[in-house]
Amino acid sequence: MNNIDQGEYTYNTDHEMTILRFESIDGKNEIGMINFYPVHAVNLNNTNLLVAGDNKGYASYLFEKLKNPSGTLSGQGAFVAAFGQSNEGDVSPNLMGPKCIDTGLPCEFYTSTCNGRSEKYLYDKAQVFINGNGIVNFRHTYVDMQTINVSSHFTSTGRNETTCQAALGYAFAAGTTDGPGDFDFTQSANSTNIFWAICIIIFS
């Protein structure tokens, strides 16, 4: 594929954080926030067998603990903090360990400047751009991704094409840095070997 819009982006991944702040109609009470930042919730790797909200859930827990009265049980407070997912792509928090985005130094619990302060600062400084008292609506649709028409502007053949059936390559079996797969598959591999070729024939 030829992405003709790739020159419009400074980075390979999205560095932007978006926060929606919600207040009561009279503006006297904070009632919640929704945060969108593109990163996978994979701080807990695939050896964890417990149900957990990972980094998104923990961020919600800490923010609600900060905004609700002391002693409020988790999930019972009037203030609701949601850390939603956006276009995370392949963005992992674990490649080189946790580091502060402003200093580049390893995070340290008591003194790091990135210890939750950026989100709090953005929330406190948030301005109201949209005033309204209507309901929040949504749309959801299913799309057959194997029959999408693709313009010649985006194809390597220079012709109008269509998408095809999905396929899992060898690199998929390698898993991720956060949760490696089994056997000897490696990330970014785009070729096979005789052993796996025979396995495909046997099991297909």
Coordinates of C-alpha atoms in Angstrom, one line a residue:
M1 CA 0.0 0.0 0.0
N2 CA 1.1 3.6 -0.7
N3 CA -0.1 5.9 2.0
I4 CA -0.3 9.3 0.3
D5 CA -1.0 10.9 3.7
Q6 CA 2.2 9.7 5.4
G7 CA 3.8 13.1 5.0
E8 CA 1.1 14.6 7.1
Y9 CA 2.3 12.9 10.3
T10 CA 5.4 13.9 12.3
Y11 CA 5.7 10.5 14.0
N12 CA 5.0 6.9 13.3
T13 CA 2.7 6.8 16.3
D14 CA 0.3 9.2 17.8
H15 CA 1.7 11.3 20.6
E16 CA -1.5 13.2 21.4
M17 CA -3.6 12.9 24.5
T18 CA -7.2 14.0 24.5
I19 CA -9.2 14.6 27.7
L20 CA -12.9 15.3 28.0
R21 CA -13.8 16.9 31.3
F22 CA -17.4 16.8 32.6
E23 CA -19.0 19.1 35.2
S24 CA -22.5 19.6 36.6
I25 CA -24.7 22.1 34.8
D26 CA -24.0 24.8 37.3
G27 CA -20.3 24.2 37.0
K28 CA -19.8 23.6 40.7
N29 CA -19.1 19.9 40.7
E30 CA -16.7 17.8 38.7
I31 CA -18.5 14.6 37.7
G32 CA -16.1 12.8 35.5
M33 CA -13.5 12.6 32.7
I34 CA -12.7 10.5 29.7
N35 CA -9.1 10.2 28.6
F36 CA -7.9 8.9 25.2
Y37 CA -4.3 8.0 24.7
P38 CA -3.0 5.4 22.2
V39 CA -1.1 2.7 24.1
H40 CA -1.8 -1.0 24.6
A41 CA -2.9 -2.2 28.1
V42 CA -0.1 -4.7 28.3
N43 CA 1.9 -3.8 31.4
L44 CA 0.7 -7.1 32.8
N45 CA 2.1 -9.8 30.4
N46 CA 0.7 -13.1 29.4
T47 CA 1.8 -14.9 32.5
N48 CA -0.9 -13.0 34.5
L49 CA -3.9 -15.3 35.0
L50 CA -6.0 -12.8 37.0
V51 CA -8.7 -10.4 35.7
A52 CA -7.2 -6.9 35.6
G53 CA -7.7 -3.6 34.0
D54 CA -4.0 -3.2 33.4
N55 CA -2.6 0.3 33.0
K56 CA -6.0 1.8 31.8
G57 CA -7.9 0.3 34.7
Y58 CA -5.2 1.3 37.3
A59 CA -5.2 4.9 35.9
S60 CA -9.0 5.0 36.3
Y61 CA -8.7 3.7 39.9
L62 CA -6.0 6.3 40.9
F63 CA -7.8 9.2 39.3
E64 CA -11.1 8.3 40.9
K65 CA -9.3 7.9 44.2
L66 CA -7.8 11.4 43.8
K67 CA -11.1 13.1 42.9
N68 CA -13.6 11.3 45.3
P69 CA -13.7 11.8 49.1
S70 CA -11.2 9.9 51.1
G71 CA -12.4 6.5 52.1
T72 CA -14.7 6.0 49.1
L73 CA -14.7 2.5 47.9
S74 CA -13.4 1.8 44.4
G75 CA -16.2 2.2 41.8
Q76 CA -18.6 3.7 44.3
G77 CA -17.7 7.4 44.1
A78 CA -19.7 10.1 42.3
F79 CA -16.7 11.1 40.1
V80 CA -16.0 8.6 37.3
A81 CA -12.7 8.5 35.4
A82 CA -12.5 6.5 32.2
F83 CA -9.2 5.9 30.3
G84 CA -10.4 4.8 26.8
Q85 CA -8.5 3.3 23.9
S86 CA -7.7 5.2 20.8
N87 CA -5.5 4.3 17.7
E88 CA -2.8 2.5 19.6
G89 CA -1.6 0.4 16.7
D90 CA 1.5 -1.4 17.9
V91 CA 2.4 1.0 20.8
S92 CA 3.7 -0.8 23.9
P93 CA 4.6 0.7 27.2
N94 CA 7.3 -2.0 27.8
L95 CA 10.0 -1.9 25.2
M96 CA 12.8 -0.3 27.2
G97 CA 11.1 -0.1 30.6
P98 CA 9.1 2.8 31.9
K99 CA 10.7 6.2 31.1
C100 CA 9.6 9.8 31.7
I101 CA 8.5 11.5 28.5
D102 CA 9.9 14.8 29.6
T103 CA 13.3 13.7 30.9
G104 CA 13.9 10.4 29.2
L105 CA 15.0 9.0 32.6
P106 CA 13.7 5.8 34.2
C107 CA 10.5 6.3 36.2
E108 CA 10.9 6.3 39.9
F109 CA 7.8 6.1 42.1
Y110 CA 8.4 9.0 44.5
T111 CA 10.2 11.7 42.4
S112 CA 9.5 11.1 38.7
T113 CA 7.8 14.1 37.0
C114 CA 5.8 11.8 34.9
N115 CA 4.1 10.0 37.8
G116 CA 0.6 10.8 36.7
R117 CA 1.1 14.6 36.8
S118 CA 0.7 15.3 33.1
E119 CA -2.8 13.9 33.0
K120 CA -3.8 15.8 36.2
Y121 CA -2.4 19.0 34.7
L122 CA -4.3 18.6 31.4
Y123 CA -7.5 17.9 33.3
D124 CA -7.1 20.9 35.6
K125 CA -6.4 23.2 32.7
A126 CA -9.2 21.8 30.4
Q127 CA -11.5 24.4 28.9
V128 CA -15.1 23.8 28.0
F129 CA -15.4 24.0 24.2
I130 CA -18.9 22.4 23.9
N131 CA -21.9 23.3 26.1
G132 CA -24.9 21.2 25.9
N133 CA -27.5 19.3 28.0
G134 CA -28.5 16.6 25.5
I135 CA -27.8 12.9 25.6
V136 CA -24.5 11.3 24.5
N137 CA -25.2 9.2 21.4
F138 CA -23.1 6.6 19.5
R139 CA -22.9 4.7 16.3
H140 CA -21.6 1.1 15.7
T141 CA -21.3 -0.7 12.4
Y142 CA -19.8 -3.9 11.1
V143 CA -17.7 -3.7 8.0
D144 CA -16.7 -6.6 5.7
M145 CA -13.0 -5.8 5.5
Q146 CA -12.2 -8.3 2.7
T147 CA -14.4 -6.6 0.0
I148 CA -13.3 -3.0 0.4
N149 CA -12.5 -1.1 -2.9
V150 CA -9.1 0.5 -2.8
S151 CA -8.3 3.4 -5.1
S152 CA -5.3 3.2 -7.5
H153 CA -3.8 6.1 -5.5
F154 CA -3.2 3.8 -2.6
T155 CA -2.0 0.6 -4.4
S156 CA 1.4 -0.5 -5.5
T157 CA 0.0 -1.8 -8.8
G158 CA -1.4 1.5 -9.9
R159 CA -4.8 -0.1 -10.5
N160 CA -8.1 -0.1 -8.5
E161 CA -8.0 -3.2 -6.2
T162 CA -10.0 -4.8 -3.5
T163 CA -8.9 -6.1 -0.1
C164 CA -8.7 -9.8 0.3
Q165 CA -9.3 -12.5 3.0
A166 CA -7.4 -12.1 6.2
A167 CA -4.3 -14.2 6.7
L168 CA -2.0 -14.7 9.7
G169 CA 1.7 -14.6 8.8
Y170 CA 4.6 -16.3 10.6
A171 CA 5.4 -13.1 12.5
F172 CA 1.9 -13.3 14.1
A173 CA 2.8 -16.5 15.9
A174 CA 5.9 -14.8 17.4
G175 CA 3.6 -12.8 19.7
T176 CA 4.8 -9.5 21.0
T177 CA 7.5 -8.1 23.2
D178 CA 4.9 -8.1 26.0
G179 CA 3.9 -11.7 25.4
P180 CA 6.1 -13.9 23.2
G181 CA 4.6 -16.8 21.4
D182 CA 5.8 -20.4 21.4
F183 CA 8.4 -22.2 19.3
D184 CA 11.0 -20.4 17.2
F185 CA 8.9 -17.8 15.4
T186 CA 10.3 -14.2 15.4
Q187 CA 8.8 -10.8 15.0
S188 CA 8.9 -9.2 11.5
A189 CA 9.7 -12.6 9.8
N190 CA 8.4 -12.7 6.2
S191 CA 9.8 -16.0 5.0
T192 CA 9.3 -19.7 6.0
N193 CA 11.4 -22.8 6.4
I194 CA 10.9 -26.3 5.3
F195 CA 9.7 -27.5 8.7
W196 CA 6.8 -25.1 9.0
A197 CA 6.0 -25.6 5.3
I198 CA 5.6 -29.3 6.0
C199 CA 3.5 -28.6 9.1
I200 CA 1.1 -26.5 7.0
I201 CA 0.7 -29.3 4.5
I202 CA 0.0 -31.8 7.2
F203 CA -2.4 -29.8 9.3
S204 CA -4.3 -27.9 6.6

